[in-house]
Short mmCIF file of C-alpha atoms in Angstrom, two decimals:
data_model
loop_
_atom_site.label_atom_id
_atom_site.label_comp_id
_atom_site.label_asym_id
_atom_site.label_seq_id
_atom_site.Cartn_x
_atom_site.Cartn_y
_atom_site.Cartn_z
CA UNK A 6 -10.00 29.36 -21.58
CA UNK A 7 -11.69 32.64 -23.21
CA UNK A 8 -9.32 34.91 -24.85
CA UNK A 9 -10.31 37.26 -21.47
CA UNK A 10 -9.16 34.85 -19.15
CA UNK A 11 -6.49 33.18 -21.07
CA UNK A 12 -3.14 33.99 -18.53
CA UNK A 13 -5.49 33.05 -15.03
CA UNK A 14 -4.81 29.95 -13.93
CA UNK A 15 -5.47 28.24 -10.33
CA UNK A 16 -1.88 27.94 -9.42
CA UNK A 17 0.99 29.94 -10.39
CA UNK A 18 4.47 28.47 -10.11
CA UNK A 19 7.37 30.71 -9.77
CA UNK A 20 10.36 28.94 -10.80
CA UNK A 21 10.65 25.41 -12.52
CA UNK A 22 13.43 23.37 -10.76
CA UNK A 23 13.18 20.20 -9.17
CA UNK A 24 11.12 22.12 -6.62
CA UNK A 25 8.70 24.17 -8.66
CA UNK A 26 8.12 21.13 -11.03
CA UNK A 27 7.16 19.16 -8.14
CA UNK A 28 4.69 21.76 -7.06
CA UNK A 29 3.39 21.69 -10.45
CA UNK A 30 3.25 18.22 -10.91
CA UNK A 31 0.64 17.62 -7.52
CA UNK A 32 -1.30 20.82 -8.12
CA UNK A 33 -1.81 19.14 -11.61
CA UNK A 34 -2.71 15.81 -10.44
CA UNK A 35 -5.62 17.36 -8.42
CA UNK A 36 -7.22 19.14 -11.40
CA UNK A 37 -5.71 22.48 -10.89
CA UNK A 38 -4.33 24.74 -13.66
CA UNK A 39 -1.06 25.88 -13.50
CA UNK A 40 1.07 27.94 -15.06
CA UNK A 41 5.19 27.52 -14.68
CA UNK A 42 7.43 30.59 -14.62
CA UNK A 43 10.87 30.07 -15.23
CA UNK A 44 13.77 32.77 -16.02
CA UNK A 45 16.62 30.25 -17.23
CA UNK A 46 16.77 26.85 -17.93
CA UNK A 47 13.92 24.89 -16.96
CA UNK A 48 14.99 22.02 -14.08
CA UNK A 49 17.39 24.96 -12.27
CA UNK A 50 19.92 24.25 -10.48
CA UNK A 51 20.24 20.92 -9.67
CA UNK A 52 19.75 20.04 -13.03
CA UNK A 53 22.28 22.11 -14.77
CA UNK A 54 24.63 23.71 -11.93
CA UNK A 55 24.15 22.21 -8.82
CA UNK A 56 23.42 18.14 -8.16
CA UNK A 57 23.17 16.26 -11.01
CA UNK A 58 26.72 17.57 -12.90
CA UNK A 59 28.31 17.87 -9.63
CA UNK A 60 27.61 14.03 -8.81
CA UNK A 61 28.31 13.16 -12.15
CA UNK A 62 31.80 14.88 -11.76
CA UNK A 63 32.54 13.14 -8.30
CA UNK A 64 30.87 9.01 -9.48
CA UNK A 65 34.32 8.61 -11.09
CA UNK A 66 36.29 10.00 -8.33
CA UNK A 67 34.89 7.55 -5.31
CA UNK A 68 34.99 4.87 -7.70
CA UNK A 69 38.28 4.70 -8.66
CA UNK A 70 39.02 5.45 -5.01
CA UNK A 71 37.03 2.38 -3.74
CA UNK A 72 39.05 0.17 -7.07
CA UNK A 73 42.53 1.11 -5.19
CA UNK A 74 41.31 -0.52 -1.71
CA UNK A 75 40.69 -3.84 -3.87
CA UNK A 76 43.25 -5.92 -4.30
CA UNK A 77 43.63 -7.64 -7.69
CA UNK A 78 41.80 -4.23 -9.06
CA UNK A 79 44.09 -1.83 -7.21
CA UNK A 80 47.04 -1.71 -9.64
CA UNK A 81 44.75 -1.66 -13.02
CA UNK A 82 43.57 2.11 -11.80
CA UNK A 83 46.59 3.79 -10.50
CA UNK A 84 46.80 6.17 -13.31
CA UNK A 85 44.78 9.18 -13.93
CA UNK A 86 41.63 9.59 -14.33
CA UNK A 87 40.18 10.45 -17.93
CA UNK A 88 39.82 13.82 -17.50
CA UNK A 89 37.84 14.46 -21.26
CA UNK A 90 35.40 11.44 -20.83
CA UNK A 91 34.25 12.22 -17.02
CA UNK A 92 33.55 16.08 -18.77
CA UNK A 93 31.89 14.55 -21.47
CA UNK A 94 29.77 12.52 -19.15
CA UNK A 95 28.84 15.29 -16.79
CA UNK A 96 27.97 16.94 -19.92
CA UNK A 97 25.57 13.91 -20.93
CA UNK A 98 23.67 14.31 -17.47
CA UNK A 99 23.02 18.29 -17.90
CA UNK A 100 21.51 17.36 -20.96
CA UNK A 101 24.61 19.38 -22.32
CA UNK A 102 22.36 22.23 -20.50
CA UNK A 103 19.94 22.39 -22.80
CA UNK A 104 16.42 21.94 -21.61
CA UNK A 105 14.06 20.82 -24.31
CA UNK A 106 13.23 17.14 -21.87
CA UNK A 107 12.54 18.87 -19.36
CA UNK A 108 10.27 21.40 -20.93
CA UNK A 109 8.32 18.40 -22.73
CA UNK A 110 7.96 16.70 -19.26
CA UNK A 111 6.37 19.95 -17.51
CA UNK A 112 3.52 20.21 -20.67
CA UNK A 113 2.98 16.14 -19.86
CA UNK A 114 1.50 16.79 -17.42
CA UNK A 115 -0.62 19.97 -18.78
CA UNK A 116 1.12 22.37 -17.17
CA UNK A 117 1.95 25.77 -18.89
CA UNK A 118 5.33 27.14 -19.59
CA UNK A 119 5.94 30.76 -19.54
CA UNK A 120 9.97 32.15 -20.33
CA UNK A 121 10.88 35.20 -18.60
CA UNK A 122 11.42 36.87 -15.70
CA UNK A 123 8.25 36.87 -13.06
CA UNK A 124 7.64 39.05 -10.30
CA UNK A 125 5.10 39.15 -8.07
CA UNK A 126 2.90 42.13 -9.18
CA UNK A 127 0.55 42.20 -6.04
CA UNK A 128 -1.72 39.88 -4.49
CA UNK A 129 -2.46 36.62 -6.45
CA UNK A 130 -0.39 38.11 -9.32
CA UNK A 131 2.69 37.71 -11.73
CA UNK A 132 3.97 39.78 -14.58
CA UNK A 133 6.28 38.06 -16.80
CA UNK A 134 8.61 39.79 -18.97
CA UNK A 135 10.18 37.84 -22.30
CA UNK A 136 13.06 37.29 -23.57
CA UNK A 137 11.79 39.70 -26.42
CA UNK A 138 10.73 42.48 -23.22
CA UNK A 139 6.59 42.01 -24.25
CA UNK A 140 5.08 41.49 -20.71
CA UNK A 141 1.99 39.63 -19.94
CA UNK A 142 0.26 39.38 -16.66
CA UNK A 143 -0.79 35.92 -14.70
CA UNK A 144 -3.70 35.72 -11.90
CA UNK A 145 -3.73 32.96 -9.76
CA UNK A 146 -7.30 31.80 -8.33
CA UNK A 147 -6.13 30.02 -5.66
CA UNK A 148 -1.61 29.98 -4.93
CA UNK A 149 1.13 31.66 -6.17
CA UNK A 150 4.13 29.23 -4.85
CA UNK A 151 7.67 30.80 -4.67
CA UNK A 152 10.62 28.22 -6.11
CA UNK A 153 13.10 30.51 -7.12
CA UNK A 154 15.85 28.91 -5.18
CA UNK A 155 19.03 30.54 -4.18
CA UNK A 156 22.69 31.67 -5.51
CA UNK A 157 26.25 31.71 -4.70
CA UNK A 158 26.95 34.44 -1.55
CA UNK A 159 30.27 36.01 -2.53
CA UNK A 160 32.19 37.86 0.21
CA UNK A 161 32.57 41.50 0.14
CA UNK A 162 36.29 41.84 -0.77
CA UNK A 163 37.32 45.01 -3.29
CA UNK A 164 37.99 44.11 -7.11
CA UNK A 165 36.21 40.56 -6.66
CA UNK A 166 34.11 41.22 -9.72
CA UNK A 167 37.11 41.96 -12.19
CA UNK A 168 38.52 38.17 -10.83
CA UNK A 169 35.97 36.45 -12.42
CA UNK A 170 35.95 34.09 -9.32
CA UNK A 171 33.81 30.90 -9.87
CA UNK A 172 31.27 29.66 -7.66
CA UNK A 173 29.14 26.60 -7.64
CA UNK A 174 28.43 26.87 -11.11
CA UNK A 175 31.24 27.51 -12.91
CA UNK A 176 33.14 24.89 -10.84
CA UNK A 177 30.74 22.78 -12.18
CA UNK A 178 30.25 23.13 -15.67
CA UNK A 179 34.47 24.12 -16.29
CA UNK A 180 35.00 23.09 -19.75
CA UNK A 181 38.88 22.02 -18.88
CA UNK A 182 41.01 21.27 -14.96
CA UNK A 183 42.22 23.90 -13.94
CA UNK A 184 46.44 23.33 -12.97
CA UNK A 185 45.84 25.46 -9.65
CA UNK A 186 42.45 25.74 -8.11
CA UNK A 187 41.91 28.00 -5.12
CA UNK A 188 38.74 26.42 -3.01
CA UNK A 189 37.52 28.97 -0.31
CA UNK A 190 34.93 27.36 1.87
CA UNK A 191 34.42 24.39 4.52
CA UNK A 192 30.96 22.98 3.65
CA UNK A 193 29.59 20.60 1.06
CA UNK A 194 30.35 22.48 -1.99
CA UNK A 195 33.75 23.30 -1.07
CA UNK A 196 34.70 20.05 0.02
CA UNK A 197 33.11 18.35 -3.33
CA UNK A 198 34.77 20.18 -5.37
CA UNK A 199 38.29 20.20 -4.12
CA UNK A 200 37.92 16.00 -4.22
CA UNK A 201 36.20 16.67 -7.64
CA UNK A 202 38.89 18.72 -9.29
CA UNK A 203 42.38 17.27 -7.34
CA UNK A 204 40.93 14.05 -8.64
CA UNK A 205 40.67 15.31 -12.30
CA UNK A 206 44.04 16.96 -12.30
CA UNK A 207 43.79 20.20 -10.42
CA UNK A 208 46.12 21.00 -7.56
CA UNK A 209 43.67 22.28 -4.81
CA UNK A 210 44.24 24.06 -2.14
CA UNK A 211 41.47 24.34 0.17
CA UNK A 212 41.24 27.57 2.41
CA UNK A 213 38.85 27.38 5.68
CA UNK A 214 37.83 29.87 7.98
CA UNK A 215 36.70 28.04 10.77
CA UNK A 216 38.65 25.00 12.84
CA UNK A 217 37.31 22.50 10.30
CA UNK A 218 35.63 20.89 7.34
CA UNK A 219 32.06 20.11 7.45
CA UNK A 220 31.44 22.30 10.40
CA UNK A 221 27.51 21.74 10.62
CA UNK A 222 28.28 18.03 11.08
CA UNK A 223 29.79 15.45 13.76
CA UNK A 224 33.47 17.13 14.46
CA UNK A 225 34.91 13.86 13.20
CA UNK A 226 33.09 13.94 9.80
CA UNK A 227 35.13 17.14 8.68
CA UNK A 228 38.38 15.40 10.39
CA UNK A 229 37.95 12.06 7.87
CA UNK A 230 37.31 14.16 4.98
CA UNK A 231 40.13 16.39 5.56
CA UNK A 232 42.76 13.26 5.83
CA UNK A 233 40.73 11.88 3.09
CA UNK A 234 41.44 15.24 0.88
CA UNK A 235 45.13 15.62 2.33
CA UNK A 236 45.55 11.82 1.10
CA UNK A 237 44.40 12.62 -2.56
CA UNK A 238 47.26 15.59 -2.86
CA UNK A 239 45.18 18.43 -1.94
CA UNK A 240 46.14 20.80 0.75
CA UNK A 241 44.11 21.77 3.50
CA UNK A 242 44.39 24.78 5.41
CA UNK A 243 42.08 25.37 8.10
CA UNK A 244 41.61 29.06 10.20
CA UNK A 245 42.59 30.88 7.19
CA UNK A 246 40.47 34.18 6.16
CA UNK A 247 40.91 35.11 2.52
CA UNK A 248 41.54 39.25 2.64
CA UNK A 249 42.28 40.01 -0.87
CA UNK A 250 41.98 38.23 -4.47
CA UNK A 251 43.70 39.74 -7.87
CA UNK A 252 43.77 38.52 -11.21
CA UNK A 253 47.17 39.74 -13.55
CA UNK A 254 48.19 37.86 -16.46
CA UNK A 255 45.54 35.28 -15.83
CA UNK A 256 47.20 34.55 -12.41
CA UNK A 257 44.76 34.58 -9.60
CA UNK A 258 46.58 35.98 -6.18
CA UNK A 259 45.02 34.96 -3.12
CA UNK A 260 46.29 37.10 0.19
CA UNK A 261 45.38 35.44 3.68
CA UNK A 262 45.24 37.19 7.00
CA UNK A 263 48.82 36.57 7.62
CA UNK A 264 49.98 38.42 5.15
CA UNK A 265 50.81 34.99 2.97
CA UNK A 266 50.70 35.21 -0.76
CA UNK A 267 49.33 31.68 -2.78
CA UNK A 268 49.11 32.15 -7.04
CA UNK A 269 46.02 30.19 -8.65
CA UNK A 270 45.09 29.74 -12.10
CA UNK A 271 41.03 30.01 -10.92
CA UNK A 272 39.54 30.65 -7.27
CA UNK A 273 35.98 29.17 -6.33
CA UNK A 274 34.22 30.72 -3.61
CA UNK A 275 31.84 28.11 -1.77
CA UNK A 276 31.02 30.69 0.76
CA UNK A 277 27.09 30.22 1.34
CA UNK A 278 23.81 31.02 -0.15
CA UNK A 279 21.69 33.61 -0.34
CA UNK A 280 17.52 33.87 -1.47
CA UNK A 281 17.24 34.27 -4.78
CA UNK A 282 14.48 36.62 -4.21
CA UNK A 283 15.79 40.19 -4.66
CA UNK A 284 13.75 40.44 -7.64
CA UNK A 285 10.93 39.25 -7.69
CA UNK A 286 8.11 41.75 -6.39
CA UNK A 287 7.94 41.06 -3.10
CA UNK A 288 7.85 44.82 -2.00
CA UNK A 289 4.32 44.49 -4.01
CA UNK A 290 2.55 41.96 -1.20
CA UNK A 291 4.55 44.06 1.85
CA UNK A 292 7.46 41.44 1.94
CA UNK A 293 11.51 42.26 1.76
CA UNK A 294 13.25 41.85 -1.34
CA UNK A 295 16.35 39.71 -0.84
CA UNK A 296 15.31 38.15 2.22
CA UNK A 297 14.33 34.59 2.91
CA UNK A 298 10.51 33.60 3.59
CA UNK A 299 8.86 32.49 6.44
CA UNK A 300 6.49 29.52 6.27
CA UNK A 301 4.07 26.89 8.19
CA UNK A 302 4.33 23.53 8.51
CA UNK A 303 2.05 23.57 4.63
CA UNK A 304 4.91 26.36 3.10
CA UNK A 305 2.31 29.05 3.43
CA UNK A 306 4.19 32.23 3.63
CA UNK A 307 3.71 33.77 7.43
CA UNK A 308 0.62 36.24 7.33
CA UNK A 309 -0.73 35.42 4.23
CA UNK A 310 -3.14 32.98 2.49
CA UNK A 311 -2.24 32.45 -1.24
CA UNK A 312 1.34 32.73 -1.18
CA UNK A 313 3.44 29.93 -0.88
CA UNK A 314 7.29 29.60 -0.44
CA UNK A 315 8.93 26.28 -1.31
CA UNK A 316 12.25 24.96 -1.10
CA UNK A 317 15.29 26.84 -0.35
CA UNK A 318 13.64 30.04 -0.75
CA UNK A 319 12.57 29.56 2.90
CA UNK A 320 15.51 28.56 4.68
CA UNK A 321 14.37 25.46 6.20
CA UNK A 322 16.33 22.50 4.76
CA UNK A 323 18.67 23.76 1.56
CA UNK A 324 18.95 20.27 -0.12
CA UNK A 325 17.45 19.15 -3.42
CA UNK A 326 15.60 16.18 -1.68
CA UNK A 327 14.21 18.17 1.18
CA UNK A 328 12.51 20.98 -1.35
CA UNK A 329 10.94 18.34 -3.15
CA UNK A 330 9.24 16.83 -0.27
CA UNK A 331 8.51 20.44 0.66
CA UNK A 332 6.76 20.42 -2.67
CA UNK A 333 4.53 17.27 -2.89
CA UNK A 334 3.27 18.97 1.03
CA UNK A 335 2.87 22.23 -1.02
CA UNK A 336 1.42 20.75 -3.62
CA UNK A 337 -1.17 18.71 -1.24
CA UNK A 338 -2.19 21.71 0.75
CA UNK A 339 -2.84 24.06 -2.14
CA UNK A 340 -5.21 21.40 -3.50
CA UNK A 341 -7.10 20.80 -0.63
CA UNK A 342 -7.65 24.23 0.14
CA UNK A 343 -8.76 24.90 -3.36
CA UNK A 344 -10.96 22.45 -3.37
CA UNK A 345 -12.34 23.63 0.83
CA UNK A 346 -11.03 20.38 2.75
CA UNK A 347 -10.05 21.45 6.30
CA UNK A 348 -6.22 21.54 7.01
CA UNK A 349 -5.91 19.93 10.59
CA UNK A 350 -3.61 22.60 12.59
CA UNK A 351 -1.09 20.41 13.84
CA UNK A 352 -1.03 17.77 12.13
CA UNK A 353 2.48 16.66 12.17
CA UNK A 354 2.08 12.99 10.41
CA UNK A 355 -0.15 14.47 8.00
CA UNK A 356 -0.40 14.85 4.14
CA UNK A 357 -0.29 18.99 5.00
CA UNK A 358 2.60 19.56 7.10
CA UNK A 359 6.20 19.44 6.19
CA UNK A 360 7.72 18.06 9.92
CA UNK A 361 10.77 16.42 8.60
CA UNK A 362 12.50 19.41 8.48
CA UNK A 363 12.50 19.91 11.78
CA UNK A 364 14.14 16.70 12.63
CA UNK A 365 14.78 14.41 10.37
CA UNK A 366 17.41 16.07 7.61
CA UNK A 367 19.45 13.59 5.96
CA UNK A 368 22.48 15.06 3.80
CA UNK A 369 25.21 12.74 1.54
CA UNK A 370 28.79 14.60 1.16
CA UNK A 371 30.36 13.06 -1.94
CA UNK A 372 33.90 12.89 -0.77
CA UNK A 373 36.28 10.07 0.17
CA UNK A 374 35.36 9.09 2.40
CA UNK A 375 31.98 10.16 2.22
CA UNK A 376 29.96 11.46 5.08
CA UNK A 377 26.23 11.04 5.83
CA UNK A 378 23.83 12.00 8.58
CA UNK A 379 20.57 12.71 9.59
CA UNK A 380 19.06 14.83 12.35
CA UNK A 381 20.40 15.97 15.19
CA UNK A 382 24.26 16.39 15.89
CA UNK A 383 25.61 15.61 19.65
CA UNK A 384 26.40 19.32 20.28
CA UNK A 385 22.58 20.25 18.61
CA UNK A 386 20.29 17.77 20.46
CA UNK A 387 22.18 19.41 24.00
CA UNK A 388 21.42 22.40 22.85
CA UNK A 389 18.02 22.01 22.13
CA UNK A 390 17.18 20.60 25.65
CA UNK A 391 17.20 16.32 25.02
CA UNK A 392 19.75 14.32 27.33
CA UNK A 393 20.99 12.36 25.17
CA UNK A 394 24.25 10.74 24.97
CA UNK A 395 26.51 9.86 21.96
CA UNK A 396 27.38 6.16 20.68
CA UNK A 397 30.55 5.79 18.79
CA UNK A 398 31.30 2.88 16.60
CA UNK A 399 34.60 2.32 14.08
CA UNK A 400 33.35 0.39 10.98
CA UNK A 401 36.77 -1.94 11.28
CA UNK A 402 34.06 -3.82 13.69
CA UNK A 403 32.01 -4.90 10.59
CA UNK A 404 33.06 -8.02 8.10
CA UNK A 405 31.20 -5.98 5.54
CA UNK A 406 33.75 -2.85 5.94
CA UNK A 407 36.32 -5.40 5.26
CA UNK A 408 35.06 -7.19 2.09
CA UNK A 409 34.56 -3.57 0.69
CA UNK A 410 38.56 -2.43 0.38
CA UNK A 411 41.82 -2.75 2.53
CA UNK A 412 42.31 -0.05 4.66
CA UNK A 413 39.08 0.83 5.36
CA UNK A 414 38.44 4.15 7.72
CA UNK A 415 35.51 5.17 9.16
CA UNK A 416 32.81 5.99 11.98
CA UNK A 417 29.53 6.19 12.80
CA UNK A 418 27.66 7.81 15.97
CA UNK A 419 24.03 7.74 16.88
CA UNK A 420 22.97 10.40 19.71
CA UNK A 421 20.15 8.35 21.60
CA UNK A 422 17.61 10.39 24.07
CA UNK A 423 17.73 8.81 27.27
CA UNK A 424 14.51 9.63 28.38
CA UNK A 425 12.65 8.90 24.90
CA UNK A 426 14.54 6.19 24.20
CA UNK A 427 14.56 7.07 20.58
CA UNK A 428 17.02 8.12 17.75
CA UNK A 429 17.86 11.92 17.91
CA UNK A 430 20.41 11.51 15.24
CA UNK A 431 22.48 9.41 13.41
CA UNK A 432 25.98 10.29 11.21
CA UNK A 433 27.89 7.42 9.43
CA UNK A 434 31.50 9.03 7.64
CA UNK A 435 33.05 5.99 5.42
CA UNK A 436 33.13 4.41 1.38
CA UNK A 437 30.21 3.49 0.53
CA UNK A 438 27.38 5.18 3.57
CA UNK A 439 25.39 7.74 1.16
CA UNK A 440 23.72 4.51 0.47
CA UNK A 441 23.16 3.16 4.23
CA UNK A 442 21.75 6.79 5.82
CA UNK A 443 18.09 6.18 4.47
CA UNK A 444 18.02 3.50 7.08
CA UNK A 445 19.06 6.20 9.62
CA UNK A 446 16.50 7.84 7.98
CA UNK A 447 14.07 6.15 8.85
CA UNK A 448 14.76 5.49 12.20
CA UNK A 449 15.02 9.20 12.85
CA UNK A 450 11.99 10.32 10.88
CA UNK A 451 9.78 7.17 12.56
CA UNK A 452 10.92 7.85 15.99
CA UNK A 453 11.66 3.89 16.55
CA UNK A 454 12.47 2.98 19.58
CA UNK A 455 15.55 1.25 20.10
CA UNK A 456 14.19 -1.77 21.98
CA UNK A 457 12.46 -2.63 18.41
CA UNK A 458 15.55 -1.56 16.09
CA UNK A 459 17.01 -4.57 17.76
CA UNK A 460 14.61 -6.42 15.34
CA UNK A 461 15.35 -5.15 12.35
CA UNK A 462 18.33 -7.34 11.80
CA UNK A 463 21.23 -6.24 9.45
CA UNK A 464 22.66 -8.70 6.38
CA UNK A 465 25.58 -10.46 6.77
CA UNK A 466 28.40 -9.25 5.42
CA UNK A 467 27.52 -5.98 4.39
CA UNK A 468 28.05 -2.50 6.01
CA UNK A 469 24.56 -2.43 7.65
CA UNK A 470 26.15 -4.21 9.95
CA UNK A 471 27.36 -1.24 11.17
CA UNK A 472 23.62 -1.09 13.22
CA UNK A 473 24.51 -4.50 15.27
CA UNK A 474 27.42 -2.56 16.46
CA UNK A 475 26.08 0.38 17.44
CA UNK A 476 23.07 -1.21 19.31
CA UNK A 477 25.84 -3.69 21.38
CA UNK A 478 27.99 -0.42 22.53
CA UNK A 479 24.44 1.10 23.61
CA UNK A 480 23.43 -1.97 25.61
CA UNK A 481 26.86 -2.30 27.18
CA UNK A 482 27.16 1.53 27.69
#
């Protein structure tokens, strides 16, 4: 580059987590320059705060969990867990949050890295302010592609700031257990982390708003989870609305709507998410600071045609696994219109177009038992207009549930379309299913038909049996 156009580059990458690298790394492969912006520690979230540390916290959990269903391996792990080693471990997989591998990875592949804050300065542009407060402008040629992600949504309660509360990240990267945790929250992070932390020597109580656990799942997903969490030690209290927190004396107090007091030595808040994109310029290309982004099926922002939002930052699919398919389409699409190939408009198998998102979302809570689905839910496919009908299966009906650990609990359901004759959705809650939903997956996302699942034809003894089942109570239905 001349020294006049040394900070324009064909792609500009606003944030370098999983998502943004991913961007990076295709725009790259096709020749493009690109240039990485990144505020904090480059891999984000899931790298440091989010999936990695949090899975690395919860490996030890299940599997000393799954050890006491096994007899002859049961009474070798009733003690505690080592709280110092699992730490020490989760600290291993954040790299203990430093991001020097990372860094080295992103140049690999001859992308630039540029520390600071970046804001979109107008059309096809980024300033970048240091750490030392110089600032230096970048022009994109061709994309600017938003990966910046979102934070922790805290409610509005008075005094919440001089609590300290945690949120995702501090309840992930907690130096010691804490001997009373406060969990306020029924999703994934919420549920994680109270079978995280009871398991590593917390006493957790887990306050939830609505009816249940897991609320944007199959009603009995929350409802194994919850006995599963009860089970551990931790209690579970469900229609409960948090109305004030205080901190005296390093005693958290937690006041509920009826008027009951509960004392905590730390409270996490897994209360939602919100787009991390209150600061980053969009006023300067007409957009709303703070608010999430509207894309295409290619993750081109609505109404424009260099600006590209990817990953959570649009609200489509907030999981690690779905950005990063969101980038590789990203990634694709910016390349071929760089380099003038025709987007087909729809495409919906295509390279170009990010479809799974519409249907085909698969999801892994980390709990025990854990729960897993993809697509639709019952109560979602009626809503959106398919007449379907739901197919209920206990895993006691499968040798392979057996062989895994006494005592085994859990469920699956697939919602078929009657009139399709397809897979709207499929949700497995049990040990062991994170690993079995890719076959759901697949099912979903390929729109097999059931006459031909019939043919793919599960091992023997394993829990894949678990499709045999399903596909008998269908015929027989």
């Amino acid at each position: 580059m001349t020294e006049s156009d040394s900070h324009a580059y064909d792609v500009v990458v606003l944030g370098a987590g999983p998502v943004g690298e991913n961007v990076a790394d295709r725009t790259r492969a096709a020749g493009l320059s690109t240039a990485v912006v990144e505020s904090e520690l480059v891999g984000g979230e899931c790298s440091y705060w989010a999936c990695m540390p949090s899975k690395a916290l919860l490996r030890p959990v299940i599997a000393q969990a799954d050890a006491r269903r096994l007899p002859g391996l049961s009474d070798s792990v009733r003690g505690p867990l080592g709280t110092p080693a699992v730490l020490a471990r989760r600290d291993y997989f954040t790299s203990d949050w430093k991001d020097d591998g990372q860094v080295r990875w992103i140049e690999g592949i001859g992308a630039d890295v540029h520390r600071g804050h970046g804001r979109l300065a107008g059309p096809r542009a980024v300033e970048v302010t240091a750490p030392d407060g110089t600032r230096r402008t970048l022009t994109a040629r061709h994309a600017v592609a938003v990966c910046t992600g979102t934070r922790a949504q805290l409610p509005d309660l008075p005094g919440l700031a001089d609590v300290r509360p945690w949120t995702s990240r501090e309840a992930t990267s907690a130096k010691a257990a804490p001997g009373r945790l406060v969990v306020v929250g029924g999703g994934v992070v919420a549920t994680e982390m109270a079978t995280a932390w009871q398991a590593l020597g917390s006493r957790v109580t887990l306050l939830v708003r609505g009816k249940g656990l897991l609320g944007r799942m199959e009603p009995f997903a929350g409802e194994l989870v919850a006995e599963g969490l009860k089970e551990a030690g931790a209690e579970v209290r469900t229609g409960t609305t948090v109305t004030s927190v205080t901190r005296r004396d390093g005693t958290v107090t937690v006041t509920t709507d009826t008027g009951e007091h509960l004392e905590a030595d730390e409270i996490l808040f897994a209360t939602g998410r919100v787009p991390h994109t209150e600061d980053i310029g969009l006023d300067t290309v007409g957009l709303e600071p703070g608010s999430w982004l509207s894309v295409d099926d290619s993750l081109r922002v609505t109404g424009t045609d260099w600006l590209y939002a990817v990953g959570d930052v649009n609200h489509r699919a907030l999981l690690t696994h779905q950005g990063k398919y969101q980038a590789r389409i990203a990634g694709a699409a910016i390349a071929a219109r760089a380099q003038g190939v025709p987007i087909l408009e729809p495409d919906p198998w295509g390279a170009h177009a990010a479809t799974a998102d519409h249907f085909a979302v698969p999801q892994v809570v980390f709990a025990d038992p854990e729960a897993a689905a993809v697509g639709l839910s019952l109560a979602e496919a009626e809503r959106a207009g398919h007449r379907v009908r739901a197919v209920d299966v206990e895993f006691s009906s499968v040798a392979g549930a057996g062989l895994y650990g006494e005592g085994y609990r859990g469920r699956a359901r697939m919602v078929v379309d009657l009139d399709d004759r397809i897979l709207r959705g499929v949700t497995f809650v049990g040990p062991g299913v994170g690993e079995l939903i890719h076959s759901a997956t697949i099912a979903v996302a390929g729109q097999v038909p059931i006459e031909r699942l019939w043919h793919a034809v599960p091992s023997y003894p394993t829990l894949s049996e678990i499709w045999l089942r399903l596909l008998e109570s269908n015929r027989d239905t």
